[in-house]
C-alpha cells in the first residue's frame, strides 16, 4: 500500500489525504450517476493515466454553489440535476 501511495503522490498535484479508511483503485471503470451516501466524512478522488474526459460530476446544493464548470445532467429516469464537472486528472479533489 505504501508503494502505491508514494507512486501516486509523486505524480499528483494538490495535498493528499493524511489519513483514510478505504483505498480503491478502478481501471477503465466508467460510473453511472450515483451518490456516495454512506461515506463517513470527506472523500478524496484523483484520476491518473493516459485518458481523456473522466470528470467528476458534483451535484450543486439547492440554491447554487460555486462552480468550476456549471452543467446540467439528465439521469436515465429523466430527472435533471444541476452541478459541476470537476477535472480530476492528476490532482486531488476533496468532496463530502
PDB file of N, CA, C and O in Angstrom, residues 22-60:
ATOM      1  N   UNK A  22     -10.350   3.782   3.571  1.00  0.00           N
ATOM      2  CA  UNK A  22     -10.576   2.955   2.393  1.00  0.00           C
ATOM      3  C   UNK A  22      -9.749   3.484   1.240  1.00  0.00           C
ATOM      4  O   UNK A  22      -9.602   4.694   1.075  1.00  0.00           O
ATOM      5  N   UNK A  23      -9.246   2.568   0.431  1.00  0.00           N
ATOM      6  CA  UNK A  23      -8.462   2.922  -0.744  1.00  0.00           C
ATOM      7  C   UNK A  23      -8.966   2.052  -1.882  1.00  0.00           C
ATOM      8  O   UNK A  23      -8.965   0.827  -1.767  1.00  0.00           O
ATOM      9  N   UNK A  24      -9.433   2.647  -2.973  1.00  0.00           N
ATOM     10  CA  UNK A  24      -9.988   1.895  -4.091  1.00  0.00           C
ATOM     11  C   UNK A  24      -9.261   2.269  -5.366  1.00  0.00           C
ATOM     12  O   UNK A  24      -9.011   3.443  -5.613  1.00  0.00           O
ATOM     13  N   UNK A  25      -8.940   1.274  -6.177  1.00  0.00           N
ATOM     14  CA  UNK A  25      -8.348   1.504  -7.489  1.00  0.00           C
ATOM     15  C   UNK A  25      -9.325   0.994  -8.530  1.00  0.00           C
ATOM     16  O   UNK A  25      -9.708  -0.172  -8.512  1.00  0.00           O
ATOM     17  N   UNK A  26      -9.753   1.879  -9.428  1.00  0.00           N
ATOM     18  CA  UNK A  26     -10.626   1.498 -10.540  1.00  0.00           C
ATOM     19  C   UNK A  26      -9.854   1.676 -11.839  1.00  0.00           C
ATOM     20  O   UNK A  26      -9.206   2.694 -12.031  1.00  0.00           O
ATOM     21  N   UNK A  27      -9.943   0.708 -12.719  1.00  0.00           N
ATOM     22  CA  UNK A  27      -9.287   0.776 -14.019  1.00  0.00           C
ATOM     23  C   UNK A  27     -10.357   0.636 -15.096  1.00  0.00           C
ATOM     24  O   UNK A  27     -11.126  -0.327 -15.089  1.00  0.00           O
ATOM     25  N   UNK A  28     -10.402   1.613 -16.016  1.00  0.00           N
ATOM     26  CA  UNK A  28     -11.395   1.594 -17.087  1.00  0.00           C
ATOM     27  C   UNK A  28     -12.795   1.321 -16.542  1.00  0.00           C
ATOM     28  O   UNK A  28     -13.496   0.424 -16.997  1.00  0.00           O
ATOM     29  N   UNK A  29     -13.187   2.107 -15.548  1.00  0.00           N
ATOM     30  CA  UNK A  29     -14.454   1.862 -14.861  1.00  0.00           C
ATOM     31  C   UNK A  29     -15.349   3.091 -14.904  1.00  0.00           C
ATOM     32  O   UNK A  29     -15.455   3.823 -13.917  1.00  0.00           O
ATOM     33  N   UNK A  30     -16.006   3.346 -16.041  1.00  0.00           N
ATOM     34  CA  UNK A  30     -16.933   4.472 -16.061  1.00  0.00           C
ATOM     35  C   UNK A  30     -18.092   4.210 -15.100  1.00  0.00           C
ATOM     36  O   UNK A  30     -18.569   3.088 -14.993  1.00  0.00           O
ATOM     37  N   UNK A  31     -18.505   5.228 -14.381  1.00  0.00           N
ATOM     38  CA  UNK A  31     -19.571   5.096 -13.391  1.00  0.00           C
ATOM     39  C   UNK A  31     -20.813   5.845 -13.855  1.00  0.00           C
ATOM     40  O   UNK A  31     -20.712   6.906 -14.446  1.00  0.00           O
ATOM     41  N   UNK A  32     -21.951   5.294 -13.535  1.00  0.00           N
ATOM     42  CA  UNK A  32     -23.208   5.999 -13.764  1.00  0.00           C
ATOM     43  C   UNK A  32     -23.401   7.000 -12.633  1.00  0.00           C
ATOM     44  O   UNK A  32     -22.756   6.903 -11.591  1.00  0.00           O
ATOM     45  N   UNK A  33     -24.310   7.924 -12.823  1.00  0.00           N
ATOM     46  CA  UNK A  33     -24.609   8.904 -11.794  1.00  0.00           C
ATOM     47  C   UNK A  33     -25.057   8.181 -10.523  1.00  0.00           C
ATOM     48  O   UNK A  33     -25.919   7.314 -10.561  1.00  0.00           O
ATOM     49  N   UNK A  34     -24.412   8.491  -9.403  1.00  0.00           N
ATOM     50  CA  UNK A  34     -24.767   7.883  -8.126  1.00  0.00           C
ATOM     51  C   UNK A  34     -24.345   8.816  -6.991  1.00  0.00           C
ATOM     52  O   UNK A  34     -23.606   9.766  -7.208  1.00  0.00           O
ATOM     53  N   UNK A  35     -24.833   8.532  -5.789  1.00  0.00           N
ATOM     54  CA  UNK A  35     -24.448   9.291  -4.607  1.00  0.00           C
ATOM     55  C   UNK A  35     -23.666   8.371  -3.689  1.00  0.00           C
ATOM     56  O   UNK A  35     -24.056   7.246  -3.444  1.00  0.00           O
ATOM     57  N   UNK A  36     -22.558   8.890  -3.176  1.00  0.00           N
ATOM     58  CA  UNK A  36     -21.787   8.163  -2.175  1.00  0.00           C
ATOM     59  C   UNK A  36     -22.404   8.487  -0.814  1.00  0.00           C
ATOM     60  O   UNK A  36     -21.870   9.268  -0.044  1.00  0.00           O
ATOM     61  N   UNK A  37     -23.542   7.885  -0.527  1.00  0.00           N
ATOM     62  CA  UNK A  37     -24.336   8.251   0.643  1.00  0.00           C
ATOM     63  C   UNK A  37     -23.802   7.698   1.954  1.00  0.00           C
ATOM     64  O   UNK A  37     -24.125   8.221   3.012  1.00  0.00           O
ATOM     65  N   UNK A  38     -22.996   6.668   1.918  1.00  0.00           N
ATOM     66  CA  UNK A  38     -22.570   6.040   3.171  1.00  0.00           C
ATOM     67  C   UNK A  38     -21.122   6.324   3.525  1.00  0.00           C
ATOM     68  O   UNK A  38     -20.564   5.667   4.390  1.00  0.00           O
ATOM     69  N   UNK A  39     -20.517   7.285   2.864  1.00  0.00           N
ATOM     70  CA  UNK A  39     -19.144   7.650   3.209  1.00  0.00           C
ATOM     71  C   UNK A  39     -19.135   8.334   4.571  1.00  0.00           C
ATOM     72  O   UNK A  39     -19.967   9.180   4.852  1.00  0.00           O
ATOM     73  N   UNK A  40     -18.175   7.979   5.413  1.00  0.00           N
ATOM     74  CA  UNK A  40     -18.087   8.556   6.744  1.00  0.00           C
ATOM     75  C   UNK A  40     -17.127   9.724   6.767  1.00  0.00           C
ATOM     76  O   UNK A  40     -15.990   9.581   7.192  1.00  0.00           O
ATOM     77  N   UNK A  41     -17.561  10.875   6.305  1.00  0.00           N
ATOM     78  CA  UNK A  41     -16.684  12.048   6.280  1.00  0.00           C
ATOM     79  C   UNK A  41     -16.264  12.380   4.868  1.00  0.00           C
ATOM     80  O   UNK A  41     -16.793  11.849   3.907  1.00  0.00           O
ATOM     81  N   UNK A  42     -15.271  13.263   4.745  1.00  0.00           N
ATOM     82  CA  UNK A  42     -14.865  13.708   3.412  1.00  0.00           C
ATOM     83  C   UNK A  42     -14.222  12.582   2.608  1.00  0.00           C
ATOM     84  O   UNK A  42     -13.625  11.662   3.162  1.00  0.00           O
ATOM     85  N   UNK A  43     -14.359  12.686   1.292  1.00  0.00           N
ATOM     86  CA  UNK A  43     -13.751  11.735   0.366  1.00  0.00           C
ATOM     87  C   UNK A  43     -12.760  12.483  -0.509  1.00  0.00           C
ATOM     88  O   UNK A  43     -12.911  13.680  -0.760  1.00  0.00           O
ATOM     89  N   UNK A  44     -11.758  11.767  -0.979  1.00  0.00           N
ATOM     90  CA  UNK A  44     -10.771  12.318  -1.893  1.00  0.00           C
ATOM     91  C   UNK A  44     -10.740  11.435  -3.128  1.00  0.00           C
ATOM     92  O   UNK A  44     -10.844  10.217  -3.016  1.00  0.00           O
ATOM     93  N   UNK A  45     -10.577  12.057  -4.282  1.00  0.00           N
ATOM     94  CA  UNK A  45     -10.528  11.302  -5.520  1.00  0.00           C
ATOM     95  C   UNK A  45      -9.451  11.903  -6.413  1.00  0.00           C
ATOM     96  O   UNK A  45      -9.188  13.105  -6.351  1.00  0.00           O
ATOM     97  N   UNK A  46      -8.831  11.067  -7.214  1.00  0.00           N
ATOM     98  CA  UNK A  46      -7.838  11.507  -8.179  1.00  0.00           C
ATOM     99  C   UNK A  46      -7.911  10.559  -9.365  1.00  0.00           C
ATOM    100  O   UNK A  46      -8.249   9.387  -9.207  1.00  0.00           O
ATOM    101  N   UNK A  47      -7.645  11.063 -10.548  1.00  0.00           N
ATOM    102  CA  UNK A  47      -7.631  10.230 -11.754  1.00  0.00           C
ATOM    103  C   UNK A  47      -6.244  10.315 -12.378  1.00  0.00           C
ATOM    104  O   UNK A  47      -5.716  11.405 -12.575  1.00  0.00           O
ATOM    105  N   UNK A  48      -5.664   9.173 -12.660  1.00  0.00           N
ATOM    106  CA  UNK A  48      -4.338   9.145 -13.266  1.00  0.00           C
ATOM    107  C   UNK A  48      -4.347   8.210 -14.458  1.00  0.00           C
ATOM    108  O   UNK A  48      -5.154   7.293 -14.533  1.00  0.00           O
ATOM    109  N   UNK A  49      -3.472   8.477 -15.406  1.00  0.00           N
ATOM    110  CA  UNK A  49      -3.355   7.597 -16.563  1.00  0.00           C
ATOM    111  C   UNK A  49      -3.554   8.343 -17.862  1.00  0.00           C
ATOM    112  O   UNK A  49      -3.941   9.508 -17.887  1.00  0.00           O
ATOM    113  N   UNK A  50      -3.310   7.636 -18.975  1.00  0.00           N
ATOM    114  CA  UNK A  50      -3.456   8.237 -20.309  1.00  0.00           C
ATOM    115  C   UNK A  50      -4.901   8.123 -20.797  1.00  0.00           C
ATOM    116  O   UNK A  50      -5.286   7.138 -21.395  1.00  0.00           O
ATOM    117  N   UNK A  51      -5.703   9.124 -20.530  1.00  0.00           N
ATOM    118  CA  UNK A  51      -7.108   9.100 -20.927  1.00  0.00           C
ATOM    119  C   UNK A  51      -7.579  10.515 -21.207  1.00  0.00           C
ATOM    120  O   UNK A  51      -6.915  11.481 -20.866  1.00  0.00           O
ATOM    121  N   UNK A  52      -8.766  10.616 -21.794  1.00  0.00           N
ATOM    122  CA  UNK A  52      -9.423  11.901 -21.996  1.00  0.00           C
ATOM    123  C   UNK A  52     -10.774  11.835 -21.316  1.00  0.00           C
ATOM    124  O   UNK A  52     -11.371  10.767 -21.209  1.00  0.00           O
ATOM    125  N   UNK A  53     -11.275  12.985 -20.869  1.00  0.00           N
ATOM    126  CA  UNK A  53     -12.549  13.005 -20.155  1.00  0.00           C
ATOM    127  C   UNK A  53     -12.319  12.621 -18.707  1.00  0.00           C
ATOM    128  O   UNK A  53     -11.323  12.980 -18.112  1.00  0.00           O
ATOM    129  N   UNK A  54     -13.256  11.890 -18.150  1.00  0.00           N
ATOM    130  CA  UNK A  54     -13.107  11.389 -16.796  1.00  0.00           C
ATOM    131  C   UNK A  54     -13.398  12.392 -15.703  1.00  0.00           C
ATOM    132  O   UNK A  54     -12.872  12.283 -14.600  1.00  0.00           O
ATOM    133  N   UNK A  55     -14.247  13.376 -15.975  1.00  0.00           N
ATOM    134  CA  UNK A  55     -14.577  14.359 -14.949  1.00  0.00           C
ATOM    135  C   UNK A  55     -15.502  13.740 -13.901  1.00  0.00           C
ATOM    136  O   UNK A  55     -16.200  12.774 -14.156  1.00  0.00           O
ATOM    137  N   UNK A  56     -15.495  14.369 -12.732  1.00  0.00           N
ATOM    138  CA  UNK A  56     -16.414  14.014 -11.664  1.00  0.00           C
ATOM    139  C   UNK A  56     -17.562  15.009 -11.695  1.00  0.00           C
ATOM    140  O   UNK A  56     -17.334  16.217 -11.740  1.00  0.00           O
ATOM    141  N   UNK A  57     -18.799  14.519 -11.667  1.00  0.00           N
ATOM    142  CA  UNK A  57     -19.965  15.390 -11.591  1.00  0.00           C
ATOM    143  C   UNK A  57     -20.343  15.512 -10.121  1.00  0.00           C
ATOM    144  O   UNK A  57     -20.577  14.519  -9.444  1.00  0.00           O
ATOM    145  N   UNK A  58     -20.366  16.749  -9.618  1.00  0.00           N
ATOM    146  CA  UNK A  58     -20.729  17.011  -8.228  1.00  0.00           C
ATOM    147  C   UNK A  58     -22.011  17.813  -8.215  1.00  0.00           C
ATOM    148  O   UNK A  58     -22.070  18.909  -8.777  1.00  0.00           O
ATOM    149  N   UNK A  59     -23.054  17.260  -7.595  1.00  0.00           N
ATOM    150  CA  UNK A  59     -24.347  17.933  -7.536  1.00  0.00           C
ATOM    151  C   UNK A  59     -24.242  19.220  -6.743  1.00  0.00           C
ATOM    152  O   UNK A  59     -23.591  19.283  -5.698  1.00  0.00           O
ATOM    153  N   UNK A  60     -24.875  20.284  -7.248  1.00  0.00           N
ATOM    154  CA  UNK A  60     -24.881  21.572  -6.562  1.00  0.00           C
ATOM    155  C   UNK A  60     -25.861  21.536  -5.402  1.00  0.00           C
ATOM    156  O   UNK A  60     -26.917  20.913  -5.505  1.00  0.00           O
TER     157      UNK A  60
END
